[in-house]
């Protein structure tokens, strides 16, 4: 074999290896679960987000029984849980109800509430009546991002936007790092209500909850963010992390703590 053939054959594997490296995303090793790195440390609250798709002809009756039963659980100190908000979707998937619950004490509190509700005859009857009104339902268990506001009751009237993002697996830390900076651009009108990421259910899901006076106010606030130095850069870097995104505009029920 000639010298140039030896040289060529020895170089080609290195070239192939170098070319392949251009298309391999480098992932830094993590020392802890992202739930520990991103969630609030001062609280151990767990959130449950429920989506109920209601038969169109049953939505009024569904809202009525929810407003009769859910506040009783919320107000009863026997249950370590809080109804954060309850809405109907206005724009987005139609005839849909969305409920957000907080469980003070994490998974043990969730287990305690579920166990006690099985013994609550009124709730058992409520679930039976509700089941006849639904087309489908799903839920997710969530944690709060440490840098977001704590969802607290507020007066209205407001409309609420739930922006949901399906992230590429392995990118939750990046998302959290960018939004820890981005959130400061969206606090002027107290529109940032809460930010969550999923633990059980559909994984690598992020939900941002916003409150606005009306749709025009929403438009004005979102447009104003683009005039703040640094916002466009954060959007530029977070968009590639997203696989699917969805926006719901929601109207709170009369008994929702978030009005």
PDB file of C-alpha atoms in Angstrom:
ATOM      1  CA  UNK A   1       0.000   0.000   0.000  1.00  0.00           C
ATOM      2  CA  UNK A   2       1.283   3.446  -0.931  1.00  0.00           C
ATOM      3  CA  UNK A   3       1.947   6.177   1.598  1.00  0.00           C
ATOM      4  CA  UNK A   4      -0.874   8.419   0.280  1.00  0.00           C
ATOM      5  CA  UNK A   5      -3.347   5.531   0.674  1.00  0.00           C
ATOM      6  CA  UNK A   6      -2.278   5.032   4.309  1.00  0.00           C
ATOM      7  CA  UNK A   7      -2.587   8.744   4.986  1.00  0.00           C
ATOM      8  CA  UNK A   8      -5.970   8.979   3.281  1.00  0.00           C
ATOM      9  CA  UNK A   9      -7.389   5.969   5.135  1.00  0.00           C
ATOM     10  CA  UNK A  10      -6.218   7.305   8.498  1.00  0.00           C
ATOM     11  CA  UNK A  11      -7.668  10.764   7.920  1.00  0.00           C
ATOM     12  CA  UNK A  12     -11.123   9.690   6.695  1.00  0.00           C
ATOM     13  CA  UNK A  13     -12.349   8.184  10.017  1.00  0.00           C
ATOM     14  CA  UNK A  14     -11.318  11.349  11.818  1.00  0.00           C
ATOM     15  CA  UNK A  15     -13.163  13.477   9.241  1.00  0.00           C
ATOM     16  CA  UNK A  16     -16.280  11.312   9.550  1.00  0.00           C
ATOM     17  CA  UNK A  17     -16.115  11.569  13.328  1.00  0.00           C
ATOM     18  CA  UNK A  18     -15.738  15.354  13.158  1.00  0.00           C
ATOM     19  CA  UNK A  19     -18.663  15.708  10.738  1.00  0.00           C
ATOM     20  CA  UNK A  20     -20.909  13.537  12.941  1.00  0.00           C
ATOM     21  CA  UNK A  21     -20.042  15.658  15.961  1.00  0.00           C
ATOM     22  CA  UNK A  22     -21.617  18.681  14.263  1.00  0.00           C
ATOM     23  CA  UNK A  23     -25.018  17.003  14.390  1.00  0.00           C
ATOM     24  CA  UNK A  24     -24.852  15.595  17.920  1.00  0.00           C
ATOM     25  CA  UNK A  25     -26.321  17.840  20.613  1.00  0.00           C
ATOM     26  CA  UNK A  26     -24.061  18.004  23.640  1.00  0.00           C
ATOM     27  CA  UNK A  27     -25.966  17.507  26.903  1.00  0.00           C
ATOM     28  CA  UNK A  28     -24.371  18.527  30.174  1.00  0.00           C
ATOM     29  CA  UNK A  29     -24.635  15.853  32.866  1.00  0.00           C
ATOM     30  CA  UNK A  30     -27.139  16.742  35.591  1.00  0.00           C
ATOM     31  CA  UNK A  31     -26.500  16.211  39.268  1.00  0.00           C
ATOM     32  CA  UNK A  32     -30.168  16.203  40.313  1.00  0.00           C
ATOM     33  CA  UNK A  33     -33.709  15.783  38.965  1.00  0.00           C
ATOM     34  CA  UNK A  34     -35.092  18.871  37.252  1.00  0.00           C
ATOM     35  CA  UNK A  35     -37.998  18.803  39.732  1.00  0.00           C
ATOM     36  CA  UNK A  36     -35.489  19.574  42.501  1.00  0.00           C
ATOM     37  CA  UNK A  37     -33.581  22.127  40.460  1.00  0.00           C
ATOM     38  CA  UNK A  38     -36.566  24.127  39.175  1.00  0.00           C
ATOM     39  CA  UNK A  39     -39.351  23.850  41.775  1.00  0.00           C
ATOM     40  CA  UNK A  40     -40.020  26.129  44.731  1.00  0.00           C
ATOM     41  CA  UNK A  41     -38.018  25.036  47.772  1.00  0.00           C
ATOM     42  CA  UNK A  42     -40.000  26.950  50.395  1.00  0.00           C
ATOM     43  CA  UNK A  43     -43.209  25.037  49.651  1.00  0.00           C
ATOM     44  CA  UNK A  44     -44.018  21.413  48.999  1.00  0.00           C
ATOM     45  CA  UNK A  45     -47.243  22.098  47.099  1.00  0.00           C
ATOM     46  CA  UNK A  46     -48.377  19.832  44.314  1.00  0.00           C
ATOM     47  CA  UNK A  47     -50.829  21.035  41.658  1.00  0.00           C
ATOM     48  CA  UNK A  48     -53.406  19.096  39.669  1.00  0.00           C
ATOM     49  CA  UNK A  49     -54.608  20.490  36.350  1.00  0.00           C
ATOM     50  CA  UNK A  50     -57.839  18.941  35.063  1.00  0.00           C
ATOM     51  CA  UNK A  51     -59.261  19.211  31.542  1.00  0.00           C
ATOM     52  CA  UNK A  52     -62.884  18.103  31.114  1.00  0.00           C
ATOM     53  CA  UNK A  53     -64.448  18.042  27.644  1.00  0.00           C
ATOM     54  CA  UNK A  54     -68.164  18.423  28.257  1.00  0.00           C
ATOM     55  CA  UNK A  55     -71.084  17.457  26.047  1.00  0.00           C
ATOM     56  CA  UNK A  56     -72.221  20.789  24.532  1.00  0.00           C
ATOM     57  CA  UNK A  57     -75.780  20.405  25.761  1.00  0.00           C
ATOM     58  CA  UNK A  58     -74.535  19.675  29.310  1.00  0.00           C
ATOM     59  CA  UNK A  59     -72.130  22.556  29.905  1.00  0.00           C
ATOM     60  CA  UNK A  60     -74.589  24.698  31.867  1.00  0.00           C
ATOM     61  CA  UNK A  61     -75.593  21.777  34.107  1.00  0.00           C
ATOM     62  CA  UNK A  62     -71.929  20.786  34.526  1.00  0.00           C
ATOM     63  CA  UNK A  63     -70.982  24.308  35.650  1.00  0.00           C
ATOM     64  CA  UNK A  64     -73.913  24.355  38.065  1.00  0.00           C
ATOM     65  CA  UNK A  65     -72.950  21.178  39.935  1.00  0.00           C
ATOM     66  CA  UNK A  66     -69.257  22.173  39.974  1.00  0.00           C
ATOM     67  CA  UNK A  67     -70.123  25.507  41.547  1.00  0.00           C
ATOM     68  CA  UNK A  68     -72.216  23.727  44.175  1.00  0.00           C
ATOM     69  CA  UNK A  69     -69.712  21.031  45.171  1.00  0.00           C
ATOM     70  CA  UNK A  70     -66.130  22.173  44.460  1.00  0.00           C
ATOM     71  CA  UNK A  71     -66.183  25.259  46.770  1.00  0.00           C
ATOM     72  CA  UNK A  72     -67.279  23.038  49.680  1.00  0.00           C
ATOM     73  CA  UNK A  73     -64.120  20.940  49.308  1.00  0.00           C
ATOM     74  CA  UNK A  74     -62.050  24.098  48.907  1.00  0.00           C
ATOM     75  CA  UNK A  75     -63.422  25.638  52.109  1.00  0.00           C
ATOM     76  CA  UNK A  76     -63.413  22.470  54.245  1.00  0.00           C
ATOM     77  CA  UNK A  77     -60.257  22.363  56.405  1.00  0.00           C
ATOM     78  CA  UNK A  78     -60.704  18.579  56.527  1.00  0.00           C
ATOM     79  CA  UNK A  79     -59.137  18.465  53.070  1.00  0.00           C
ATOM     80  CA  UNK A  80     -55.521  19.697  52.607  1.00  0.00           C
ATOM     81  CA  UNK A  81     -56.267  21.163  49.170  1.00  0.00           C
ATOM     82  CA  UNK A  82     -57.235  24.478  47.613  1.00  0.00           C
ATOM     83  CA  UNK A  83     -59.178  25.275  44.477  1.00  0.00           C
ATOM     84  CA  UNK A  84     -56.875  27.754  42.724  1.00  0.00           C
ATOM     85  CA  UNK A  85     -59.130  28.425  39.749  1.00  0.00           C
ATOM     86  CA  UNK A  86     -61.940  26.978  37.651  1.00  0.00           C
ATOM     87  CA  UNK A  87     -62.769  28.115  34.113  1.00  0.00           C
ATOM     88  CA  UNK A  88     -64.548  27.454  30.857  1.00  0.00           C
ATOM     89  CA  UNK A  89     -62.465  27.699  27.700  1.00  0.00           C
ATOM     90  CA  UNK A  90     -63.667  30.648  25.621  1.00  0.00           C
ATOM     91  CA  UNK A  91     -61.217  30.450  22.708  1.00  0.00           C
ATOM     92  CA  UNK A  92     -59.441  27.181  22.062  1.00  0.00           C
ATOM     93  CA  UNK A  93     -61.052  23.787  22.552  1.00  0.00           C
ATOM     94  CA  UNK A  94     -64.765  24.439  22.974  1.00  0.00           C
ATOM     95  CA  UNK A  95     -67.122  23.150  25.692  1.00  0.00           C
ATOM     96  CA  UNK A  96     -64.158  22.540  27.949  1.00  0.00           C
ATOM     97  CA  UNK A  97     -63.765  23.056  31.689  1.00  0.00           C
ATOM     98  CA  UNK A  98     -60.363  23.576  33.315  1.00  0.00           C
ATOM     99  CA  UNK A  99     -59.732  23.198  37.057  1.00  0.00           C
ATOM    100  CA  UNK A 100     -56.502  23.898  38.950  1.00  0.00           C
ATOM    101  CA  UNK A 101     -56.037  22.464  42.470  1.00  0.00           C
ATOM    102  CA  UNK A 102     -53.217  22.904  44.973  1.00  0.00           C
ATOM    103  CA  UNK A 103     -52.338  20.167  47.483  1.00  0.00           C
ATOM    104  CA  UNK A 104     -50.474  21.562  50.473  1.00  0.00           C
ATOM    105  CA  UNK A 105     -48.047  18.836  51.472  1.00  0.00           C
ATOM    106  CA  UNK A 106     -47.376  17.244  48.081  1.00  0.00           C
ATOM    107  CA  UNK A 107     -48.182  13.644  47.234  1.00  0.00           C
ATOM    108  CA  UNK A 108     -49.227  12.634  50.790  1.00  0.00           C
ATOM    109  CA  UNK A 109     -51.824  15.431  50.752  1.00  0.00           C
ATOM    110  CA  UNK A 110     -53.111  14.276  47.361  1.00  0.00           C
ATOM    111  CA  UNK A 111     -53.457  10.708  48.643  1.00  0.00           C
ATOM    112  CA  UNK A 112     -55.240  11.913  51.787  1.00  0.00           C
ATOM    113  CA  UNK A 113     -57.730  14.004  49.816  1.00  0.00           C
ATOM    114  CA  UNK A 114     -58.520  11.203  47.356  1.00  0.00           C
ATOM    115  CA  UNK A 115     -59.032   8.761  50.218  1.00  0.00           C
ATOM    116  CA  UNK A 116     -61.373  11.091  52.106  1.00  0.00           C
ATOM    117  CA  UNK A 117     -63.375  11.978  49.011  1.00  0.00           C
ATOM    118  CA  UNK A 118     -64.164   8.327  48.427  1.00  0.00           C
ATOM    119  CA  UNK A 119     -66.012   8.459  51.760  1.00  0.00           C
ATOM    120  CA  UNK A 120     -67.781  11.725  50.908  1.00  0.00           C
ATOM    121  CA  UNK A 121     -71.226  10.680  49.655  1.00  0.00           C
ATOM    122  CA  UNK A 122     -72.019  14.061  48.150  1.00  0.00           C
ATOM    123  CA  UNK A 123     -68.803  13.953  46.123  1.00  0.00           C
ATOM    124  CA  UNK A 124     -69.480  10.360  45.035  1.00  0.00           C
ATOM    125  CA  UNK A 125     -72.896  11.440  43.743  1.00  0.00           C
ATOM    126  CA  UNK A 126     -71.337  14.504  42.113  1.00  0.00           C
ATOM    127  CA  UNK A 127     -68.817  12.349  40.216  1.00  0.00           C
ATOM    128  CA  UNK A 128     -71.554  10.002  39.083  1.00  0.00           C
ATOM    129  CA  UNK A 129     -73.673  12.870  37.754  1.00  0.00           C
ATOM    130  CA  UNK A 130     -70.630  14.533  36.191  1.00  0.00           C
ATOM    131  CA  UNK A 131     -69.572  11.370  34.353  1.00  0.00           C
ATOM    132  CA  UNK A 132     -72.794  11.433  32.336  1.00  0.00           C
ATOM    133  CA  UNK A 133     -71.939  14.933  31.094  1.00  0.00           C
ATOM    134  CA  UNK A 134     -68.383  14.319  29.872  1.00  0.00           C
ATOM    135  CA  UNK A 135     -66.961  13.295  26.523  1.00  0.00           C
ATOM    136  CA  UNK A 136     -63.403  12.916  27.855  1.00  0.00           C
ATOM    137  CA  UNK A 137     -61.130  14.068  30.641  1.00  0.00           C
ATOM    138  CA  UNK A 138     -57.444  14.136  31.506  1.00  0.00           C
ATOM    139  CA  UNK A 139     -55.264  15.535  34.245  1.00  0.00           C
ATOM    140  CA  UNK A 140     -51.646  16.291  35.051  1.00  0.00           C
ATOM    141  CA  UNK A 141     -49.723  16.632  38.302  1.00  0.00           C
ATOM    142  CA  UNK A 142     -47.526  19.715  38.311  1.00  0.00           C
ATOM    143  CA  UNK A 143     -44.893  21.572  40.295  1.00  0.00           C
ATOM    144  CA  UNK A 144     -44.367  25.353  40.351  1.00  0.00           C
ATOM    145  CA  UNK A 145     -41.353  26.998  38.788  1.00  0.00           C
ATOM    146  CA  UNK A 146     -39.367  28.678  41.553  1.00  0.00           C
ATOM    147  CA  UNK A 147     -39.196  32.032  39.716  1.00  0.00           C
ATOM    148  CA  UNK A 148     -42.946  32.412  39.036  1.00  0.00           C
ATOM    149  CA  UNK A 149     -45.547  34.124  41.192  1.00  0.00           C
ATOM    150  CA  UNK A 150     -47.564  32.064  43.649  1.00  0.00           C
ATOM    151  CA  UNK A 151     -51.139  31.851  42.278  1.00  0.00           C
ATOM    152  CA  UNK A 152     -53.288  33.862  44.662  1.00  0.00           C
ATOM    153  CA  UNK A 153     -56.991  34.809  44.560  1.00  0.00           C
ATOM    154  CA  UNK A 154     -57.643  38.023  42.668  1.00  0.00           C
ATOM    155  CA  UNK A 155     -60.677  40.126  41.915  1.00  0.00           C
ATOM    156  CA  UNK A 156     -62.039  40.580  38.427  1.00  0.00           C
ATOM    157  CA  UNK A 157     -63.278  40.755  35.914  1.00  0.00           C
ATOM    158  CA  UNK A 158     -60.380  39.153  34.058  1.00  0.00           C
ATOM    159  CA  UNK A 159     -59.858  36.765  31.235  1.00  0.00           C
ATOM    160  CA  UNK A 160     -57.175  34.106  31.650  1.00  0.00           C
ATOM    161  CA  UNK A 161     -54.777  32.654  29.137  1.00  0.00           C
ATOM    162  CA  UNK A 162     -53.305  29.200  29.663  1.00  0.00           C
ATOM    163  CA  UNK A 163     -50.330  28.764  27.356  1.00  0.00           C
ATOM    164  CA  UNK A 164     -49.203  25.134  27.200  1.00  0.00           C
ATOM    165  CA  UNK A 165     -45.886  24.013  25.739  1.00  0.00           C
ATOM    166  CA  UNK A 166     -44.781  20.485  24.896  1.00  0.00           C
ATOM    167  CA  UNK A 167     -40.979  20.649  25.174  1.00  0.00           C
ATOM    168  CA  UNK A 168     -38.428  18.408  23.561  1.00  0.00           C
ATOM    169  CA  UNK A 169     -37.314  15.785  26.124  1.00  0.00           C
ATOM    170  CA  UNK A 170     -34.185  16.877  27.951  1.00  0.00           C
ATOM    171  CA  UNK A 171     -34.754  20.634  27.564  1.00  0.00           C
ATOM    172  CA  UNK A 172     -36.643  21.488  30.776  1.00  0.00           C
ATOM    173  CA  UNK A 173     -33.558  22.907  32.506  1.00  0.00           C
ATOM    174  CA  UNK A 174     -32.799  25.141  29.528  1.00  0.00           C
ATOM    175  CA  UNK A 175     -36.401  26.362  29.476  1.00  0.00           C
ATOM    176  CA  UNK A 176     -36.265  27.148  33.183  1.00  0.00           C
ATOM    177  CA  UNK A 177     -32.959  29.000  32.871  1.00  0.00           C
ATOM    178  CA  UNK A 178     -34.254  31.217  30.078  1.00  0.00           C
ATOM    179  CA  UNK A 179     -37.645  31.924  31.671  1.00  0.00           C
ATOM    180  CA  UNK A 180     -36.070  32.777  35.008  1.00  0.00           C
ATOM    181  CA  UNK A 181     -34.808  35.836  33.118  1.00  0.00           C
ATOM    182  CA  UNK A 182     -37.755  36.267  30.755  1.00  0.00           C
ATOM    183  CA  UNK A 183     -40.396  36.555  33.500  1.00  0.00           C
ATOM    184  CA  UNK A 184     -39.099  39.986  34.546  1.00  0.00           C
ATOM    185  CA  UNK A 185     -40.292  41.358  31.193  1.00  0.00           C
ATOM    186  CA  UNK A 186     -43.885  40.280  31.916  1.00  0.00           C
ATOM    187  CA  UNK A 187     -44.571  41.604  35.413  1.00  0.00           C
ATOM    188  CA  UNK A 188     -45.602  45.212  34.750  1.00  0.00           C
ATOM    189  CA  UNK A 189     -49.350  44.641  34.895  1.00  0.00           C
ATOM    190  CA  UNK A 190     -49.355  41.707  37.325  1.00  0.00           C
ATOM    191  CA  UNK A 191     -50.440  39.528  34.430  1.00  0.00           C
ATOM    192  CA  UNK A 192     -48.183  36.596  35.394  1.00  0.00           C
ATOM    193  CA  UNK A 193     -50.344  34.323  37.567  1.00  0.00           C
ATOM    194  CA  UNK A 194     -48.401  31.042  37.713  1.00  0.00           C
ATOM    195  CA  UNK A 195     -45.927  28.801  35.924  1.00  0.00           C
ATOM    196  CA  UNK A 196     -45.882  24.993  36.203  1.00  0.00           C
ATOM    197  CA  UNK A 197     -44.195  21.918  34.768  1.00  0.00           C
ATOM    198  CA  UNK A 198     -45.583  18.388  34.661  1.00  0.00           C
ATOM    199  CA  UNK A 199     -44.534  15.468  36.826  1.00  0.00           C
ATOM    200  CA  UNK A 200     -47.208  12.883  36.013  1.00  0.00           C
ATOM    201  CA  UNK A 201     -49.406  12.725  32.938  1.00  0.00           C
ATOM    202  CA  UNK A 202     -48.075  14.188  29.703  1.00  0.00           C
ATOM    203  CA  UNK A 203     -44.397  14.787  30.465  1.00  0.00           C
ATOM    204  CA  UNK A 204     -42.177  17.715  29.508  1.00  0.00           C
ATOM    205  CA  UNK A 205     -45.264  19.937  29.569  1.00  0.00           C
ATOM    206  CA  UNK A 206     -45.047  23.548  30.715  1.00  0.00           C
ATOM    207  CA  UNK A 207     -48.077  25.701  31.528  1.00  0.00           C
ATOM    208  CA  UNK A 208     -47.990  29.501  31.910  1.00  0.00           C
ATOM    209  CA  UNK A 209     -51.126  31.114  33.356  1.00  0.00           C
ATOM    210  CA  UNK A 210     -51.776  34.828  32.634  1.00  0.00           C
ATOM    211  CA  UNK A 211     -54.557  37.241  33.590  1.00  0.00           C
ATOM    212  CA  UNK A 212     -55.706  40.199  31.479  1.00  0.00           C
ATOM    213  CA  UNK A 213     -58.526  42.724  31.654  1.00  0.00           C
ATOM    214  CA  UNK A 214     -59.623  41.815  28.125  1.00  0.00           C
ATOM    215  CA  UNK A 215     -58.280  40.596  24.775  1.00  0.00           C
ATOM    216  CA  UNK A 216     -57.095  44.063  23.699  1.00  0.00           C
ATOM    217  CA  UNK A 217     -55.136  44.475  26.942  1.00  0.00           C
ATOM    218  CA  UNK A 218     -53.555  41.087  26.303  1.00  0.00           C
ATOM    219  CA  UNK A 219     -52.519  42.222  22.828  1.00  0.00           C
ATOM    220  CA  UNK A 220     -51.093  45.521  24.116  1.00  0.00           C
ATOM    221  CA  UNK A 221     -49.073  43.868  26.901  1.00  0.00           C
ATOM    222  CA  UNK A 222     -47.659  41.173  24.625  1.00  0.00           C
ATOM    223  CA  UNK A 223     -46.682  43.751  21.980  1.00  0.00           C
ATOM    224  CA  UNK A 224     -45.025  45.954  24.612  1.00  0.00           C
ATOM    225  CA  UNK A 225     -42.706  43.094  25.625  1.00  0.00           C
ATOM    226  CA  UNK A 226     -41.048  43.243  22.199  1.00  0.00           C
ATOM    227  CA  UNK A 227     -39.889  46.797  22.912  1.00  0.00           C
ATOM    228  CA  UNK A 228     -37.923  45.682  25.981  1.00  0.00           C
ATOM    229  CA  UNK A 229     -34.256  44.981  25.357  1.00  0.00           C
ATOM    230  CA  UNK A 230     -33.502  41.277  25.764  1.00  0.00           C
ATOM    231  CA  UNK A 231     -37.002  39.874  25.226  1.00  0.00           C
ATOM    232  CA  UNK A 232     -36.419  39.011  21.575  1.00  0.00           C
ATOM    233  CA  UNK A 233     -33.239  37.107  22.454  1.00  0.00           C
ATOM    234  CA  UNK A 234     -35.019  34.968  25.051  1.00  0.00           C
ATOM    235  CA  UNK A 235     -37.812  34.144  22.586  1.00  0.00           C
ATOM    236  CA  UNK A 236     -35.210  33.271  19.951  1.00  0.00           C
ATOM    237  CA  UNK A 237     -33.550  30.712  22.240  1.00  0.00           C
ATOM    238  CA  UNK A 238     -36.696  29.164  23.745  1.00  0.00           C
ATOM    239  CA  UNK A 239     -38.695  28.594  20.537  1.00  0.00           C
ATOM    240  CA  UNK A 240     -36.397  25.731  19.359  1.00  0.00           C
ATOM    241  CA  UNK A 241     -37.092  23.898  22.634  1.00  0.00           C
ATOM    242  CA  UNK A 242     -40.826  23.607  21.816  1.00  0.00           C
ATOM    243  CA  UNK A 243     -42.457  20.725  19.956  1.00  0.00           C
ATOM    244  CA  UNK A 244     -46.096  21.842  20.258  1.00  0.00           C
ATOM    245  CA  UNK A 245     -47.729  24.905  21.813  1.00  0.00           C
ATOM    246  CA  UNK A 246     -51.339  25.796  22.559  1.00  0.00           C
ATOM    247  CA  UNK A 247     -53.185  28.832  23.883  1.00  0.00           C
ATOM    248  CA  UNK A 248     -56.541  28.794  25.679  1.00  0.00           C
ATOM    249  CA  UNK A 249     -58.479  31.925  26.575  1.00  0.00           C
ATOM    250  CA  UNK A 250     -60.608  31.079  29.606  1.00  0.00           C
ATOM    251  CA  UNK A 251     -63.456  32.701  31.557  1.00  0.00           C
ATOM    252  CA  UNK A 252     -63.590  32.022  35.329  1.00  0.00           C
ATOM    253  CA  UNK A 253     -66.725  30.555  36.866  1.00  0.00           C
ATOM    254  CA  UNK A 254     -68.428  32.692  39.505  1.00  0.00           C
ATOM    255  CA  UNK A 255     -66.999  30.561  42.342  1.00  0.00           C
ATOM    256  CA  UNK A 256     -63.396  30.610  41.065  1.00  0.00           C
ATOM    257  CA  UNK A 257     -60.904  32.215  43.506  1.00  0.00           C
ATOM    258  CA  UNK A 258     -59.180  33.641  40.430  1.00  0.00           C
ATOM    259  CA  UNK A 259     -61.679  36.123  38.974  1.00  0.00           C
TER     260      UNK A 259
END
